[in-house]
């Protein structure tokens, strides 16, 4: 891995500022007793700040892998950094005002801020898409690395797209009518109002579906899959089978497929109005099928990469 000094500077600066913001928001949670939509008012900027730290550092590193379109990639990274910063400014400003940042149409000013934040989300997604397309065209020498990077970015784009689903009126809001004059249009939760019983820290609903689950899991494929490959490389000196790049490639492909399947599963679960922590039999059966297929794929990926020749002859590697 290249030195962090070569990483995209605006994204690194964004990550550093978001780390500071996370500390500020954590202090806010401790000293500010205001509650908004059933959660401490500083919980949203805290979670967003942490997420942006991880997301920005992941993109900053990925941009060092570009072999084509580096200038365009740098511009796209800068656009993503500015979009993230703009979104955080609006979220924090609304916290200071004691107002919702997301789905808020209570006043023309609140609606304007929410619309501006929606623009930053579109810009962020588009910038990440540009980087993903450039990575698809780049020549990454190690095939396992290329697969981890490209699949991670593509799954992250799918996860980020969940934000567009949240911006749509919920079934309850549509049934109530008056969307043109409603104070709140859009929701995280499915089947229940936002602000109900939720999981600690994440704030994900425990009584209904929650689109933030696939949004979060999907977006962070950007970091998880490359980290999975790094773990395989670090373990290779201790496990001979992992020294074969073909084995690592097969394992990364298996992990990528499993990760995409999990994102699809939790999306389906959320859209059915089912909380993550209370899956029904159908969801559990689907999860079991994913686990079984993944285990089988891992076993096949770890199959011996060499065949022993008779009478002490040198071993020849099998063709994968």
mmCIF file of N, CA and C in Angstrom, residues 104-150:
data_model
loop_
_atom_site.group_PDB
_atom_site.id
_atom_site.type_symbol
_atom_site.label_atom_id
_atom_site.label_comp_id
_atom_site.label_asym_id
_atom_site.label_seq_id
_atom_site.Cartn_x
_atom_site.Cartn_y
_atom_site.Cartn_z
ATOM 1 N N UNK A 104 -37.360 17.319 6.157
ATOM 2 C CA UNK A 104 -38.012 18.435 6.840
ATOM 3 C C UNK A 104 -38.530 19.472 5.831
ATOM 4 N N UNK A 105 -39.853 19.625 5.798
ATOM 5 C CA UNK A 105 -40.480 20.640 4.946
ATOM 6 C C UNK A 105 -41.384 21.546 5.777
ATOM 7 N N UNK A 106 -41.049 21.679 7.063
ATOM 8 C CA UNK A 106 -41.911 22.441 7.977
ATOM 9 C C UNK A 106 -42.007 23.911 7.580
ATOM 10 N N UNK A 107 -40.903 24.495 7.112
ATOM 11 C CA UNK A 107 -40.890 25.889 6.679
ATOM 12 C C UNK A 107 -40.161 25.967 5.342
ATOM 13 N N UNK A 108 -40.347 27.052 4.606
ATOM 14 C CA UNK A 108 -39.605 27.192 3.342
ATOM 15 C C UNK A 108 -38.094 27.098 3.536
ATOM 16 N N UNK A 109 -37.575 27.638 4.666
ATOM 17 C CA UNK A 109 -36.134 27.576 4.907
ATOM 18 C C UNK A 109 -35.690 26.140 5.163
ATOM 19 N N UNK A 110 -36.456 25.398 5.991
ATOM 20 C CA UNK A 110 -36.126 23.991 6.245
ATOM 21 C C UNK A 110 -36.179 23.185 4.953
ATOM 22 N N UNK A 111 -37.196 23.455 4.146
ATOM 23 C CA UNK A 111 -37.329 22.736 2.875
ATOM 24 C C UNK A 111 -36.156 23.037 1.952
ATOM 25 N N UNK A 112 -35.712 24.302 1.943
ATOM 26 C CA UNK A 112 -34.576 24.682 1.106
ATOM 27 C C UNK A 112 -33.312 23.949 1.542
ATOM 28 N N UNK A 113 -33.101 23.853 2.861
ATOM 29 C CA UNK A 113 -31.922 23.159 3.369
ATOM 30 C C UNK A 113 -31.967 21.675 3.021
ATOM 31 N N UNK A 114 -33.149 21.073 3.146
ATOM 32 C CA UNK A 114 -33.262 19.656 2.818
ATOM 33 C C UNK A 114 -33.017 19.423 1.331
ATOM 34 N N UNK A 115 -33.556 20.310 0.488
ATOM 35 C CA UNK A 115 -33.318 20.187 -0.953
ATOM 36 C C UNK A 115 -31.831 20.342 -1.275
ATOM 37 N N UNK A 116 -31.160 21.271 -0.568
ATOM 38 C CA UNK A 116 -29.719 21.454 -0.791
ATOM 39 C C UNK A 116 -28.962 20.199 -0.377
ATOM 40 N N UNK A 117 -29.388 19.592 0.726
ATOM 41 C CA UNK A 117 -28.731 18.368 1.181
ATOM 42 C C UNK A 117 -28.968 17.228 0.190
ATOM 43 N N UNK A 118 -30.165 17.199 -0.404
ATOM 44 C CA UNK A 118 -30.447 16.186 -1.415
ATOM 45 C C UNK A 118 -29.507 16.340 -2.604
ATOM 46 N N UNK A 119 -29.202 17.578 -2.968
ATOM 47 C CA UNK A 119 -28.265 17.828 -4.064
ATOM 48 C C UNK A 119 -26.875 17.304 -3.709
ATOM 49 N N UNK A 120 -26.446 17.524 -2.458
ATOM 50 C CA UNK A 120 -25.119 17.029 -2.058
ATOM 51 C C UNK A 120 -25.052 15.508 -2.144
ATOM 52 N N UNK A 121 -26.157 14.834 -1.828
ATOM 53 C CA UNK A 121 -26.179 13.372 -1.905
ATOM 54 C C UNK A 121 -26.028 12.916 -3.354
ATOM 55 N N UNK A 122 -26.744 13.570 -4.256
ATOM 56 C CA UNK A 122 -26.637 13.226 -5.680
ATOM 57 C C UNK A 122 -25.218 13.470 -6.185
ATOM 58 N N UNK A 123 -24.639 14.593 -5.775
ATOM 59 C CA UNK A 123 -23.268 14.914 -6.189
ATOM 60 C C UNK A 123 -22.289 13.874 -5.641
ATOM 61 N N UNK A 124 -22.448 13.506 -4.367
ATOM 62 C CA UNK A 124 -21.579 12.493 -3.747
ATOM 63 C C UNK A 124 -21.670 11.177 -4.520
ATOM 64 N N UNK A 125 -22.900 10.754 -4.822
ATOM 65 C CA UNK A 125 -23.103 9.488 -5.523
ATOM 66 C C UNK A 125 -22.486 9.541 -6.919
ATOM 67 N N UNK A 126 -22.689 10.655 -7.602
ATOM 68 C CA UNK A 126 -22.156 10.786 -8.961
ATOM 69 C C UNK A 126 -20.630 10.788 -8.952
ATOM 70 N N UNK A 127 -20.031 11.512 -7.992
ATOM 71 C CA UNK A 127 -18.573 11.526 -7.888
ATOM 72 C C UNK A 127 -18.011 10.145 -7.630
ATOM 73 N N UNK A 128 -18.678 9.391 -6.752
ATOM 74 C CA UNK A 128 -18.234 8.023 -6.472
ATOM 75 C C UNK A 128 -18.396 7.137 -7.704
ATOM 76 N N UNK A 129 -19.468 7.362 -8.467
ATOM 77 C CA UNK A 129 -19.677 6.598 -9.702
ATOM 78 C C UNK A 129 -18.541 6.852 -10.689
ATOM 79 N N UNK A 130 -18.127 8.104 -10.824
ATOM 80 C CA UNK A 130 -17.011 8.429 -11.725
ATOM 81 C C UNK A 130 -15.753 7.671 -11.295
ATOM 82 N N UNK A 131 -15.470 7.674 -9.997
ATOM 83 C CA UNK A 131 -14.287 6.958 -9.492
ATOM 84 C C UNK A 131 -14.419 5.460 -9.749
ATOM 85 N N UNK A 132 -15.631 4.930 -9.567
ATOM 86 C CA UNK A 132 -15.844 3.503 -9.822
ATOM 87 C C UNK A 132 -15.570 3.158 -11.278
ATOM 88 N N UNK A 133 -16.052 3.983 -12.204
ATOM 89 C CA UNK A 133 -15.833 3.722 -13.633
ATOM 90 C C UNK A 133 -14.347 3.798 -13.980
ATOM 91 N N UNK A 134 -13.655 4.742 -13.362
ATOM 92 C CA UNK A 134 -12.211 4.848 -13.612
ATOM 93 C C UNK A 134 -11.479 3.618 -13.077
ATOM 94 N N UNK A 135 -11.910 3.121 -11.919
ATOM 95 C CA UNK A 135 -11.285 1.922 -11.358
ATOM 96 C C UNK A 135 -11.550 0.701 -12.232
ATOM 97 N N UNK A 136 -12.735 0.641 -12.833
ATOM 98 C CA UNK A 136 -13.040 -0.474 -13.728
ATOM 99 C C UNK A 136 -12.111 -0.479 -14.942
ATOM 100 N N UNK A 137 -11.645 0.689 -15.341
ATOM 101 C CA UNK A 137 -10.767 0.812 -16.511
ATOM 102 C C UNK A 137 -9.287 0.719 -16.154
ATOM 103 N N UNK A 138 -8.975 0.822 -14.875
ATOM 104 C CA UNK A 138 -7.567 0.829 -14.464
ATOM 105 C C UNK A 138 -6.997 -0.584 -14.438
ATOM 106 N N UNK A 139 -5.707 -0.641 -14.658
ATOM 107 C CA UNK A 139 -5.008 -1.932 -14.624
ATOM 108 C C UNK A 139 -4.420 -2.133 -13.234
ATOM 109 N N UNK A 140 -5.008 -3.048 -12.490
ATOM 110 C CA UNK A 140 -4.513 -3.381 -11.154
ATOM 111 C C UNK A 140 -3.831 -4.741 -11.271
ATOM 112 N N UNK A 141 -2.541 -4.773 -11.014
ATOM 113 C CA UNK A 141 -1.734 -5.966 -11.296
ATOM 114 C C UNK A 141 -2.266 -7.205 -10.588
ATOM 115 N N UNK A 142 -2.555 -7.085 -9.309
ATOM 116 C CA UNK A 142 -3.046 -8.239 -8.552
ATOM 117 C C UNK A 142 -4.539 -8.392 -8.804
ATOM 118 N N UNK A 143 -4.948 -9.535 -9.335
ATOM 119 C CA UNK A 143 -6.351 -9.729 -9.719
ATOM 120 C C UNK A 143 -7.276 -9.712 -8.506
ATOM 121 N N UNK A 144 -6.811 -10.259 -7.383
ATOM 122 C CA UNK A 144 -7.639 -10.259 -6.182
ATOM 123 C C UNK A 144 -7.873 -8.836 -5.692
ATOM 124 N N UNK A 145 -6.835 -8.016 -5.760
ATOM 125 C CA UNK A 145 -6.978 -6.613 -5.359
ATOM 126 C C UNK A 145 -7.962 -5.893 -6.266
ATOM 127 N N UNK A 146 -7.827 -6.131 -7.566
ATOM 128 C CA UNK A 146 -8.734 -5.497 -8.509
ATOM 129 C C UNK A 146 -10.180 -5.885 -8.254
ATOM 130 N N UNK A 147 -10.397 -7.173 -7.970
ATOM 131 C CA UNK A 147 -11.757 -7.635 -7.711
ATOM 132 C C UNK A 147 -12.302 -7.024 -6.429
ATOM 133 N N UNK A 148 -11.498 -6.982 -5.361
ATOM 134 C CA UNK A 148 -11.951 -6.430 -4.082
ATOM 135 C C UNK A 148 -12.299 -4.955 -4.217
ATOM 136 N N UNK A 149 -11.455 -4.215 -4.922
ATOM 137 C CA UNK A 149 -11.662 -2.775 -5.076
ATOM 138 C C UNK A 149 -12.904 -2.495 -5.909
ATOM 139 N N UNK A 150 -13.006 -3.147 -7.061
ATOM 140 C CA UNK A 150 -14.106 -2.843 -7.973
ATOM 141 C C UNK A 150 -15.453 -3.296 -7.420
#
